[in-house]
CSV table of C-alpha atoms in Angstrom, one decimal:
chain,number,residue,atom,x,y,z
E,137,UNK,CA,18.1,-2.9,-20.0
E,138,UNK,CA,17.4,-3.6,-16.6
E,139,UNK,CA,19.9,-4.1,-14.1
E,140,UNK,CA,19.8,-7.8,-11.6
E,141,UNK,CA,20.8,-6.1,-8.7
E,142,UNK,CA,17.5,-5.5,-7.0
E,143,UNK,CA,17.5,-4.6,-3.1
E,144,UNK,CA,14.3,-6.3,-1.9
E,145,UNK,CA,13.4,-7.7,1.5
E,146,UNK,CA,10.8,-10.4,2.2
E,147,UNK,CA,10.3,-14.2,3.9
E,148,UNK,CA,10.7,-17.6,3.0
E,149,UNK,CA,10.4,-21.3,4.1
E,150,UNK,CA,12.6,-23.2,6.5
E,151,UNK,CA,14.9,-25.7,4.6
E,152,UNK,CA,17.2,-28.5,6.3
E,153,UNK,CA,20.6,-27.0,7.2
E,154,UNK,CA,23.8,-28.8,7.6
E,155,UNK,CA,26.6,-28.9,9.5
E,156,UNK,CA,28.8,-25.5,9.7
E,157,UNK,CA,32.3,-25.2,8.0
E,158,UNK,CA,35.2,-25.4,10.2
E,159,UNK,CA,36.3,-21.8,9.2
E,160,UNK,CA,32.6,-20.6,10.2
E,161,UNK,CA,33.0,-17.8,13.2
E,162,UNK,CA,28.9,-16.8,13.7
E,163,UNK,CA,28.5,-13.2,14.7
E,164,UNK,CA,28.4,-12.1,18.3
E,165,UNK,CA,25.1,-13.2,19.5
E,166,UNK,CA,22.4,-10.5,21.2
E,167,UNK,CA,23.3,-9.4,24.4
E,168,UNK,CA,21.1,-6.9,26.4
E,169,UNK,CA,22.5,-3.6,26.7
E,170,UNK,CA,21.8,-0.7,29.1
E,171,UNK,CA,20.7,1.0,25.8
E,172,UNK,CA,17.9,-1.3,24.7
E,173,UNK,CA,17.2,-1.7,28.7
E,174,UNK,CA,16.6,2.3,28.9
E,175,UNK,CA,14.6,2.2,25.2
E,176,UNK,CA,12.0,-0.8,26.9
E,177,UNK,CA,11.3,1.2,29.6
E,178,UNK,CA,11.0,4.6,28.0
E,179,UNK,CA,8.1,3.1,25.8
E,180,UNK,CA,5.3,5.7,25.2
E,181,UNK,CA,2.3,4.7,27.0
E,182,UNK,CA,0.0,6.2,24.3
E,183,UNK,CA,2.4,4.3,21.4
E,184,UNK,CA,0.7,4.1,18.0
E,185,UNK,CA,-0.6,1.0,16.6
E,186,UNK,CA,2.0,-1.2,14.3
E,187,UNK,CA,0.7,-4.3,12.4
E,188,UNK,CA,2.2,-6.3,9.0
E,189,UNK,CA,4.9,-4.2,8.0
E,190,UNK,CA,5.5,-4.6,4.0
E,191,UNK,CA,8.0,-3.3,1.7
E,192,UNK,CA,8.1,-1.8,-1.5
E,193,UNK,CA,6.9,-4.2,-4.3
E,194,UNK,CA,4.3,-5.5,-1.8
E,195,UNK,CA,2.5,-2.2,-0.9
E,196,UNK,CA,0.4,-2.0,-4.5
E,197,UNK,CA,-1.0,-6.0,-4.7
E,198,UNK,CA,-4.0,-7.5,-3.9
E,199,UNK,CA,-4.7,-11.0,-4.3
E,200,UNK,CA,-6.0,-10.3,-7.2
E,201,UNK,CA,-5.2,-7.2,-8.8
E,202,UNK,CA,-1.7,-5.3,-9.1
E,203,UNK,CA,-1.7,-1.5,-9.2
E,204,UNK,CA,1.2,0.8,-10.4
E,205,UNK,CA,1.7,4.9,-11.0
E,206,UNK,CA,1.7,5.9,-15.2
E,207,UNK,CA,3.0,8.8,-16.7
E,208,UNK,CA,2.0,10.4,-19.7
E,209,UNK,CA,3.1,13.0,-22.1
E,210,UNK,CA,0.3,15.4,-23.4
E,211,UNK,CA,1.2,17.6,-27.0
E,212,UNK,CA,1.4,20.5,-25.1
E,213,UNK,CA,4.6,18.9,-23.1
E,214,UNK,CA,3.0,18.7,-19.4
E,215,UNK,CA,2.8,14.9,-17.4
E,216,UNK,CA,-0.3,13.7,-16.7
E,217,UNK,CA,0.1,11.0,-13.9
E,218,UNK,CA,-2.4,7.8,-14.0
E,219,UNK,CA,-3.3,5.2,-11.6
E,220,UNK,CA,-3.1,1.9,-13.4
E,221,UNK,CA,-4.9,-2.0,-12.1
E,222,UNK,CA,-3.6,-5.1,-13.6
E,223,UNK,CA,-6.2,-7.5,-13.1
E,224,UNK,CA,-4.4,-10.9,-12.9
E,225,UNK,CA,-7.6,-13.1,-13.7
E,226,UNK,CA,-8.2,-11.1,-17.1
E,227,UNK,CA,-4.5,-10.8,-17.8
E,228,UNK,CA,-5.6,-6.6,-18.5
E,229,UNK,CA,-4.4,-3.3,-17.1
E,230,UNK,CA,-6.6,-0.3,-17.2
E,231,UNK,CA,-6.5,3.0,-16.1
E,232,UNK,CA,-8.3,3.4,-12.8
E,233,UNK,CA,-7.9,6.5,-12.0
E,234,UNK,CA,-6.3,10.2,-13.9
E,235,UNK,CA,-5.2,13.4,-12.2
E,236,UNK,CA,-6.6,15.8,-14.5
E,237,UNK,CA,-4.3,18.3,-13.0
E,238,UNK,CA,-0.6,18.4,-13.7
E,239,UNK,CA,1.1,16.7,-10.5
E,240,UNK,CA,4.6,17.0,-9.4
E,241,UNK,CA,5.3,14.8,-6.8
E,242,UNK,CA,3.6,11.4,-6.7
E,243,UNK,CA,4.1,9.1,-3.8
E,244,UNK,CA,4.1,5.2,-3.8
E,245,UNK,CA,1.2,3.3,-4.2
E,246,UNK,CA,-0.6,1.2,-1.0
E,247,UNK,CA,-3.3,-0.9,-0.6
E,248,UNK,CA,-5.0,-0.6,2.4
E,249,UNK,CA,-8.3,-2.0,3.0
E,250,UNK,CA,-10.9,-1.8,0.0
E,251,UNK,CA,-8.8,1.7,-1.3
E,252,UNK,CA,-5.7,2.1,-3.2
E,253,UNK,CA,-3.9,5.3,-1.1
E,254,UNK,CA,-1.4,7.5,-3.3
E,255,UNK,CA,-0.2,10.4,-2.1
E,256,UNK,CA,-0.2,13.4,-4.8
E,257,UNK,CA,2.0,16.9,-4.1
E,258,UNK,CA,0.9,17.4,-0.4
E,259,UNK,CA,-2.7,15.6,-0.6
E,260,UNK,CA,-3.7,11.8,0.5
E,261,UNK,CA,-5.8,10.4,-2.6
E,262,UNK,CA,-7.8,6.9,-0.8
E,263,UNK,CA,-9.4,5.7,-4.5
E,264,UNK,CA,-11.8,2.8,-4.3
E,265,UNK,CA,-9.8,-0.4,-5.3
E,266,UNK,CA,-12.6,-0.7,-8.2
E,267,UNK,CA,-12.3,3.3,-9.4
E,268,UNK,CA,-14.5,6.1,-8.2
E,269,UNK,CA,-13.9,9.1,-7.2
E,270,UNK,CA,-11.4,9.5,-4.6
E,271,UNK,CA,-11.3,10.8,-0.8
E,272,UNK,CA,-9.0,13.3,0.0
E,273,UNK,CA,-7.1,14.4,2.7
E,274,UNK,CA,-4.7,17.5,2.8
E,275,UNK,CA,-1.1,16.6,4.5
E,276,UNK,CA,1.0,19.0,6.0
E,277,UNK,CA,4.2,18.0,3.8
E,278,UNK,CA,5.2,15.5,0.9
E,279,UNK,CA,5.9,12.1,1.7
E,280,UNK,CA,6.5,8.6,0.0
E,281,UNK,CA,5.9,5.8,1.2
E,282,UNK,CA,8.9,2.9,1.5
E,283,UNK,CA,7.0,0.4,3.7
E,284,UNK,CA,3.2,0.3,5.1
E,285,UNK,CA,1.0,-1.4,7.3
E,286,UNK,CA,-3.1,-1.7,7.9
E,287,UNK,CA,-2.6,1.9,9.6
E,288,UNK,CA,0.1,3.9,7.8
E,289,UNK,CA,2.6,4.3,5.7
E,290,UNK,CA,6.5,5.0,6.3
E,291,UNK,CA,9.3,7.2,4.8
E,292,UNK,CA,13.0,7.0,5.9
E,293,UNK,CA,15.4,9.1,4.4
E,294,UNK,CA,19.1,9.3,4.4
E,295,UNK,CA,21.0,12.4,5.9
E,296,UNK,CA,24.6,12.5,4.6
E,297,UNK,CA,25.0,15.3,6.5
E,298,UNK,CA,24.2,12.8,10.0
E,299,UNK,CA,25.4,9.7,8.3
E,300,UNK,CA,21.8,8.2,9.3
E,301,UNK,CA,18.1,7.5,7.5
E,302,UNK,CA,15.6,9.1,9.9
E,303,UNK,CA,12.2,8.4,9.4
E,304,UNK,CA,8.1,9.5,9.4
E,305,UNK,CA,5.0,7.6,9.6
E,306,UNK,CA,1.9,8.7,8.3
E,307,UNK,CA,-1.3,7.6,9.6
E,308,UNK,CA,-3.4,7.2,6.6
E,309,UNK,CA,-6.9,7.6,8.4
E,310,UNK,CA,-6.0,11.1,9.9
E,311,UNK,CA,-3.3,12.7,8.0
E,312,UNK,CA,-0.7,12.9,10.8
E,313,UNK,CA,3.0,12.7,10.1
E,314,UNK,CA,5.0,11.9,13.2
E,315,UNK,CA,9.2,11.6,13.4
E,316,UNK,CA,10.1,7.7,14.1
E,317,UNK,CA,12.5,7.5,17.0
E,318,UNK,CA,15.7,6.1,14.8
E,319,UNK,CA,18.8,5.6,17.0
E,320,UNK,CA,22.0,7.5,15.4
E,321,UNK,CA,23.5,6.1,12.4
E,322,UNK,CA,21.1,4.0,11.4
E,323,UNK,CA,22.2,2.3,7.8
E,324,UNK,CA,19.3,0.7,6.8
E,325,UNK,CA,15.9,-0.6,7.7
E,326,UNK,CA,13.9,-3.5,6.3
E,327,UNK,CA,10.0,-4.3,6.7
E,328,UNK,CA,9.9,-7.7,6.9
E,329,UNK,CA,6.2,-8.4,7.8
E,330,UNK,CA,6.0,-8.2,11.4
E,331,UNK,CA,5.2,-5.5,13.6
E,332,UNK,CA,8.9,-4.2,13.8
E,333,UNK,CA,11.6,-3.4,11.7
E,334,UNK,CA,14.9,-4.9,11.4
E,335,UNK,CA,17.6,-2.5,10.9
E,336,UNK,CA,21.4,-2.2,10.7
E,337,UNK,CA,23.1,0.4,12.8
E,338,UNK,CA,27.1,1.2,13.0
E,339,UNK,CA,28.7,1.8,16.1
E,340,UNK,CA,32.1,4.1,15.6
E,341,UNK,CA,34.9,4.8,18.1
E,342,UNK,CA,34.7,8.8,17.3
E,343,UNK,CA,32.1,10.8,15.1
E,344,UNK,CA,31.4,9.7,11.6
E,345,UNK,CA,32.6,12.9,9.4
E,346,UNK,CA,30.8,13.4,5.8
E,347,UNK,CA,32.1,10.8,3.3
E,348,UNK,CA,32.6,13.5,0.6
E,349,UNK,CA,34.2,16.3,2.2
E,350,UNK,CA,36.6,14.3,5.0
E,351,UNK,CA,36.8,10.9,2.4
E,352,UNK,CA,40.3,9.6,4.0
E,353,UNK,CA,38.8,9.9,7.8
E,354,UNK,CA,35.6,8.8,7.3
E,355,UNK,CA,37.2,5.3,5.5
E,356,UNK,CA,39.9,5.4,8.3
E,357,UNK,CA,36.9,5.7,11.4
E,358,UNK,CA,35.6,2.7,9.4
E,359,UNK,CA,37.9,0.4,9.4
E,360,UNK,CA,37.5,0.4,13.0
E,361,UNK,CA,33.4,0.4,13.1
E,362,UNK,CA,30.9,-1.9,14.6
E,363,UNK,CA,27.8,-3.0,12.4
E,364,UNK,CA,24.6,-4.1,15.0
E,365,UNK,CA,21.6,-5.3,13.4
E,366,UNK,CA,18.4,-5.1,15.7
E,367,UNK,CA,14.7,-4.9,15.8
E,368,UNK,CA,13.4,-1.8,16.0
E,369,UNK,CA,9.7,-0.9,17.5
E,370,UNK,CA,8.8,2.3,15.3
E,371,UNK,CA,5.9,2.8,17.9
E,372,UNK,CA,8.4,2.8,21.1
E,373,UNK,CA,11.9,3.5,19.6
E,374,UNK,CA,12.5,0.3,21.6
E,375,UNK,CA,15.6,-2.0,20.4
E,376,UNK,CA,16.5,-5.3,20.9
E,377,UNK,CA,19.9,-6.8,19.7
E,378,UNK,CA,20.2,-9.5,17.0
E,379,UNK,CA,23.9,-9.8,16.8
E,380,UNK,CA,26.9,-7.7,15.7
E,381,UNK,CA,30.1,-7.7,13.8
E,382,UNK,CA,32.9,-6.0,12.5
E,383,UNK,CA,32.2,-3.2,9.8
E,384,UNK,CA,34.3,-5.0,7.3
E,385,UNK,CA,33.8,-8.6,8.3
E,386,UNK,CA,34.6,-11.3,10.9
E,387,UNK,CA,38.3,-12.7,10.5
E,388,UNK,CA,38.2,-16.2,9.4
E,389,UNK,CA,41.2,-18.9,10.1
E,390,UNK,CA,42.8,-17.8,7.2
E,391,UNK,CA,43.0,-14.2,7.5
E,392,UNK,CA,40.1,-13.6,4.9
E,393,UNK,CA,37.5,-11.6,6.4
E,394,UNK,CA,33.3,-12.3,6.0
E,395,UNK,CA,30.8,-9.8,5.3
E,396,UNK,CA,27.1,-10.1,6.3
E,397,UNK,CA,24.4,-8.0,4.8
E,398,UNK,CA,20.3,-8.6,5.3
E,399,UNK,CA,18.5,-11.2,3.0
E,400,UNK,CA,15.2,-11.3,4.4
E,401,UNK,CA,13.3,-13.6,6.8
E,402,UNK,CA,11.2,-17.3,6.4
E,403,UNK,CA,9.4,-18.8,8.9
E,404,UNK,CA,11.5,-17.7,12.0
E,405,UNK,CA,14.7,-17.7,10.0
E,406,UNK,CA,17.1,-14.5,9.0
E,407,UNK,CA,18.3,-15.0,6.0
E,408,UNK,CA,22.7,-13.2,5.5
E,409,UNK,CA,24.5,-13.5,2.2
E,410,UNK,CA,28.5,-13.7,2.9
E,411,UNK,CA,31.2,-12.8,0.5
E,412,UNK,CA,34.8,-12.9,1.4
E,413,UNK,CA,36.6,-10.2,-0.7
E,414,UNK,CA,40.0,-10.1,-2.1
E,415,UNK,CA,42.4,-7.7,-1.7
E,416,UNK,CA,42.5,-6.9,-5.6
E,417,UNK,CA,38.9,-6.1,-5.1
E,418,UNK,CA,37.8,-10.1,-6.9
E,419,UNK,CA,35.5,-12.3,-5.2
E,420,UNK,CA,37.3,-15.0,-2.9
E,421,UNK,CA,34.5,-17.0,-1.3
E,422,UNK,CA,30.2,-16.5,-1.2
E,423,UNK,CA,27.4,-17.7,0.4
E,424,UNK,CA,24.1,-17.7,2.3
E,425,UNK,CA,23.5,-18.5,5.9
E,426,UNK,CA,20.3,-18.3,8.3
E,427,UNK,CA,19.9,-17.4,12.3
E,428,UNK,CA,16.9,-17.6,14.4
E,429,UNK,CA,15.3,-14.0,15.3
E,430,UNK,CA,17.5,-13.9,18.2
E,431,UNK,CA,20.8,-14.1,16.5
E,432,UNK,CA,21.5,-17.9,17.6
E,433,UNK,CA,21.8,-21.2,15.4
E,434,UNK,CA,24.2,-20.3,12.4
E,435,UNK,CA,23.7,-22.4,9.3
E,436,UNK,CA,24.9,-22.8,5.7
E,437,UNK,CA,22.0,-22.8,3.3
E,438,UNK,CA,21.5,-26.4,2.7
E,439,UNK,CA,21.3,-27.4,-0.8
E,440,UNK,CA,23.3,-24.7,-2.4
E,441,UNK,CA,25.3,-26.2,-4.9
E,442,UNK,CA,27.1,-22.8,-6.0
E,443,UNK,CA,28.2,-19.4,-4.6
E,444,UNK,CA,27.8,-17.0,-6.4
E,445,UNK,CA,27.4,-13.2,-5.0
E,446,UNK,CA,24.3,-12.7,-4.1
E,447,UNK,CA,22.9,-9.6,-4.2
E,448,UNK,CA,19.0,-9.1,-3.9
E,449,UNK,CA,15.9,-11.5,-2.9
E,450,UNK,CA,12.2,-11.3,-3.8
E,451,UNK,CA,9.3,-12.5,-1.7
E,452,UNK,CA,5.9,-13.4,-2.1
E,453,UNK,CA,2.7,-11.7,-1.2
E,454,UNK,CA,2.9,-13.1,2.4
E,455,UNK,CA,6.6,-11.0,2.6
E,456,UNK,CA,7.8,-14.9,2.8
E,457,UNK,CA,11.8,-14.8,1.0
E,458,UNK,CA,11.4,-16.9,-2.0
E,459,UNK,CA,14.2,-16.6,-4.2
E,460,UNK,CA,17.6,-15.3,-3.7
E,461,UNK,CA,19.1,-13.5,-6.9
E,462,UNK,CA,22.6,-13.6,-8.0
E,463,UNK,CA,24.6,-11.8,-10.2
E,464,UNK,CA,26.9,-14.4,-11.7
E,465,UNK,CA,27.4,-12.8,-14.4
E,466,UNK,CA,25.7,-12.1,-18.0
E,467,UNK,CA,22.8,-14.2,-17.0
E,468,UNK,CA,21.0,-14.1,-13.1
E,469,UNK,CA,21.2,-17.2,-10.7
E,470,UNK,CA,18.2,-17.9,-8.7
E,471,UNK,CA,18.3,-20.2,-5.8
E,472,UNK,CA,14.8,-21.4,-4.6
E,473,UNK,CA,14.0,-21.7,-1.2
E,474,UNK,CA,11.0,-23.3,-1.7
E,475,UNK,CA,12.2,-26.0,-3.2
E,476,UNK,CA,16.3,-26.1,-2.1
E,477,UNK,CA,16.7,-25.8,-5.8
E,478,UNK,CA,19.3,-23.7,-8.1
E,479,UNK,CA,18.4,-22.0,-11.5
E,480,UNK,CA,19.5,-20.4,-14.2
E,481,UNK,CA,16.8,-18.8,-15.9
E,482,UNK,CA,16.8,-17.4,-19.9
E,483,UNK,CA,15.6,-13.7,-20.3
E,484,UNK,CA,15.9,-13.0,-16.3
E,485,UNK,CA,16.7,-9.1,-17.0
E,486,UNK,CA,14.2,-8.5,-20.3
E,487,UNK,CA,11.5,-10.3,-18.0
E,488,UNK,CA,12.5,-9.5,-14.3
E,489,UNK,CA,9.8,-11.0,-11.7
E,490,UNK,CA,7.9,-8.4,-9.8
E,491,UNK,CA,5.7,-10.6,-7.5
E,492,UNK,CA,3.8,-13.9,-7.1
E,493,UNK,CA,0.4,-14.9,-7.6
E,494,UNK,CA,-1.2,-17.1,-5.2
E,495,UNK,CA,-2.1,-19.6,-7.8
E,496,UNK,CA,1.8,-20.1,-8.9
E,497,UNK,CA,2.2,-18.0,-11.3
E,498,UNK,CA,4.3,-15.2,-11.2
E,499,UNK,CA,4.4,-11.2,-12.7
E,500,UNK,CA,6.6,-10.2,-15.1
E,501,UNK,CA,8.2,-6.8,-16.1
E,502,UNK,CA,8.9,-6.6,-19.2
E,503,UNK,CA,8.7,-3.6,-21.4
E,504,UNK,CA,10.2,-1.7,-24.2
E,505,UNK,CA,12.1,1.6,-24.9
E,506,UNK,CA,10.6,3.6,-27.7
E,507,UNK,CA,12.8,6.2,-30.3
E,508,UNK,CA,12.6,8.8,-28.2
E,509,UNK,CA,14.2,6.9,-25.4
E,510,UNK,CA,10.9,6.7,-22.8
E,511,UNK,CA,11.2,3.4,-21.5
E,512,UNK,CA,7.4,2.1,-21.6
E,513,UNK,CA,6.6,-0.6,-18.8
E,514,UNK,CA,4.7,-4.0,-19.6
E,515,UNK,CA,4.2,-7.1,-17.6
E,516,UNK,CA,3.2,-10.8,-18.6
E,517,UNK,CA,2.3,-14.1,-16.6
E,518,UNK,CA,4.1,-17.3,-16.6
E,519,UNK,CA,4.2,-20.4,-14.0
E,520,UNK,CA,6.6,-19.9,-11.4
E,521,UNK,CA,8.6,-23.1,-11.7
E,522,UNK,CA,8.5,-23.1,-15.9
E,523,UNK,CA,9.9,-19.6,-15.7
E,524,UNK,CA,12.9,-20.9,-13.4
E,525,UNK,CA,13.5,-23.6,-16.0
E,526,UNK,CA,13.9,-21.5,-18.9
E,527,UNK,CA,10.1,-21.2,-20.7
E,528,UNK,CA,9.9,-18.5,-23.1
E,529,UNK,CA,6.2,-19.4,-23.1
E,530,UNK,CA,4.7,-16.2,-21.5
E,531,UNK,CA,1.2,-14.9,-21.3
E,532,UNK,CA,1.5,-11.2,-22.4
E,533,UNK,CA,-0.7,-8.8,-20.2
E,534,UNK,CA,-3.1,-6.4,-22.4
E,535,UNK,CA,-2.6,-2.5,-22.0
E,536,UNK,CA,-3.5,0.4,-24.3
E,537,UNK,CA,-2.0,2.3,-21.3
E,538,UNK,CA,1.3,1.0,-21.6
E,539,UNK,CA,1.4,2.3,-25.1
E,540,UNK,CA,1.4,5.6,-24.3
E,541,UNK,CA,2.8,5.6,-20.4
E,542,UNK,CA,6.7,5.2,-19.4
């Protein structure tokens, strides 16, 4: 079974907000610092070109076709690794595209242009979106791709030994790598479709030691930590504050503390969930509230009805936030920003949504795990609003592939 909680990133439509609750404290606004001051003007004059920065889930789609990575098991034991289209209009996946070869890494999928890119062990693969035989271009190390945009693809990784994702970019035309400019202890960064990243950064009074060697200091150093969420220019290393807050929450007027973490963004709008833990470790208080890009104008989501903890989002092709997920228990909550409506959907985890069609509909995941415990991936159609209301009328998707393919 599928677990709800899903980290996605994306955007999403403006809704009507309402007045703030009395107990709201907002985060401390952006201010400039002599850090992102220095980071301006240290800009490379030669800086690489950054355009619509996507995320995984949106770096395989097409308006009209969907295209994912299959494995298969051959008698004599080896994998041999496919490249799979789901063409949405003919409700049918095919194989596009096999590496006769055994392959033993296999990067993410991205679209770019009129080519699907995939990057095999240490070699580019640009396969025409339609099949054919593929381009290819040798790279000068492994990497997988986490986010993309019409000129390259990006890894970050995290270094527990630095407490801090660092990251690459690799220019799909020419095969260059090059290290990203992250600043130090950098916690996470999100794609969310312009031509920067957001990311969240901690600010600590001394060093950070490793979490699993010096456990009881690096908890203690916490307690006592900044977190700063910027944007961050990938092409510059350039920063520029959004706001900041304690690491483990704002104090409230009655002692509780509140917790931010990263939604996504719709139409000039960040989008935070909130929770206010208890001591006991239970859930005191939730919610969702939206800032401009600049870190100004708190709000309360209007229209939401319940609180439950929220814990991913999904967006639509556009990167637009479109539903926020919650795991209120047994069954998923869906809020809908599109509408300012809440949800309870049947079969959310045996049919989890991977993406949106431009006509309405939406993609489902569904699969199946067979007796000797492969878990064997399908996908069906529905409409997006009769899916949130609870149809269990879904259009299956046809695949021999998926037959064979975990």
């Amino acid at each position: 079974m599928k677990k709800i909680l899903l980290p996605l990133l994306a955007l999403a439509v403006c809704l009507a907000a309402c007045t703030p609750a009395p107990e709201f404290e907002a985060p401390a606004p952006a201010t400039e610092t002599a850090e992102t001051a220095l980071a301006a003007e240290s800009a490379a004059e030669n800086a690489f070109p950054v355009g619509h920065l996507r995320g995984n889930g949106h770096l395989n789609e097409t308006d009209s076709a969907w295209y994912r990575i299959g494995n298969e098991r051959m008698s004599d034991g080896t994998i041999r690794v496919h490249l799979l289209k789901l063409d949405y209009a003919a409700t049918r996946e095919e194989v596009l595209y096999t590496w006769e070869e055994p392959v033993l890494q296999v990067g993410g999928v991205i679209v770019q242009g009129d080519t699907v890119c995939v990057v095999a062990d240490q070699v580019l693969y640009r396969i025409p979106l339609d099949g054919g035989e593929p381009k290819t271009l040798p790279l000068a190390e492994f990497l997988s791709a986490v986010a993309a945009d019409e000129y390259s693809a990006y890894n970050f990784s995290f270094i527990t030994e630095e407490n801090t994702y660092r990251g690459k970019r690799l220019d799909l035309a020419a095969g260059q790598i090059t290290d990203l400019d992250l600043p130090a202890l950098t916690w996470d960064v999100w794609p969310v479709g312009e031509d920067r990243f957001l990311l969240c950064r901690l600010h600590t009074e001394v060093p950070l030691p490793g979490r699993e060697n010096e456990g009881e200091a690096f908890s203690a150093i916490l307690q006592n930590a900044v977190r700063e969420y910027d944007w961050y220019d990938p092409a510059t290393g350039a920063l520029e504050k959004i706001m900041e807050e304690p690491y483990y929450g704002a104090v409230q007027a009655d002692g509780t503390k509140r917790q931010h973490r990263f939604l996504g963004l719709r139409d000039g709008l960040l989008y935070f969930s909130w929770t206010v833990p208890g001591e006991d470790g239970t859930l005191l208080d939730a919610g969702v509230e939206s800032c401009t890009l600049q870190g100004q104008d708190w709000q309360p989501l209007a229209g939401l009805t319940q609180t439950p903890e929220w814990n991913s989002a999904l967006c639509q092709p556009d990167g637009q936030l479109r539903w926020i997920v919650g795991n209120g228990g047994t069954d998923a909550q869906v809020f809908d920003l599109e509408t300012g409506t809440f949800h309870e959907p049947v079969n959310f985890v045996s049919a989890w949504p991977d993406t949106f069609l431009a006509d309405g509909r939406v993609l489902l995941q569904t699969g199946y795990e067979d007796a000797q415990g492969n878990y064997h991936i399908t996908h069906a159609l529905a409409d997006a609003q009769d899916y949130l209301n609870g149809t269990a009328e879904l259009t299956p998707v046809e695949s021999e592939a998926a037959k064979t393919l975990f």
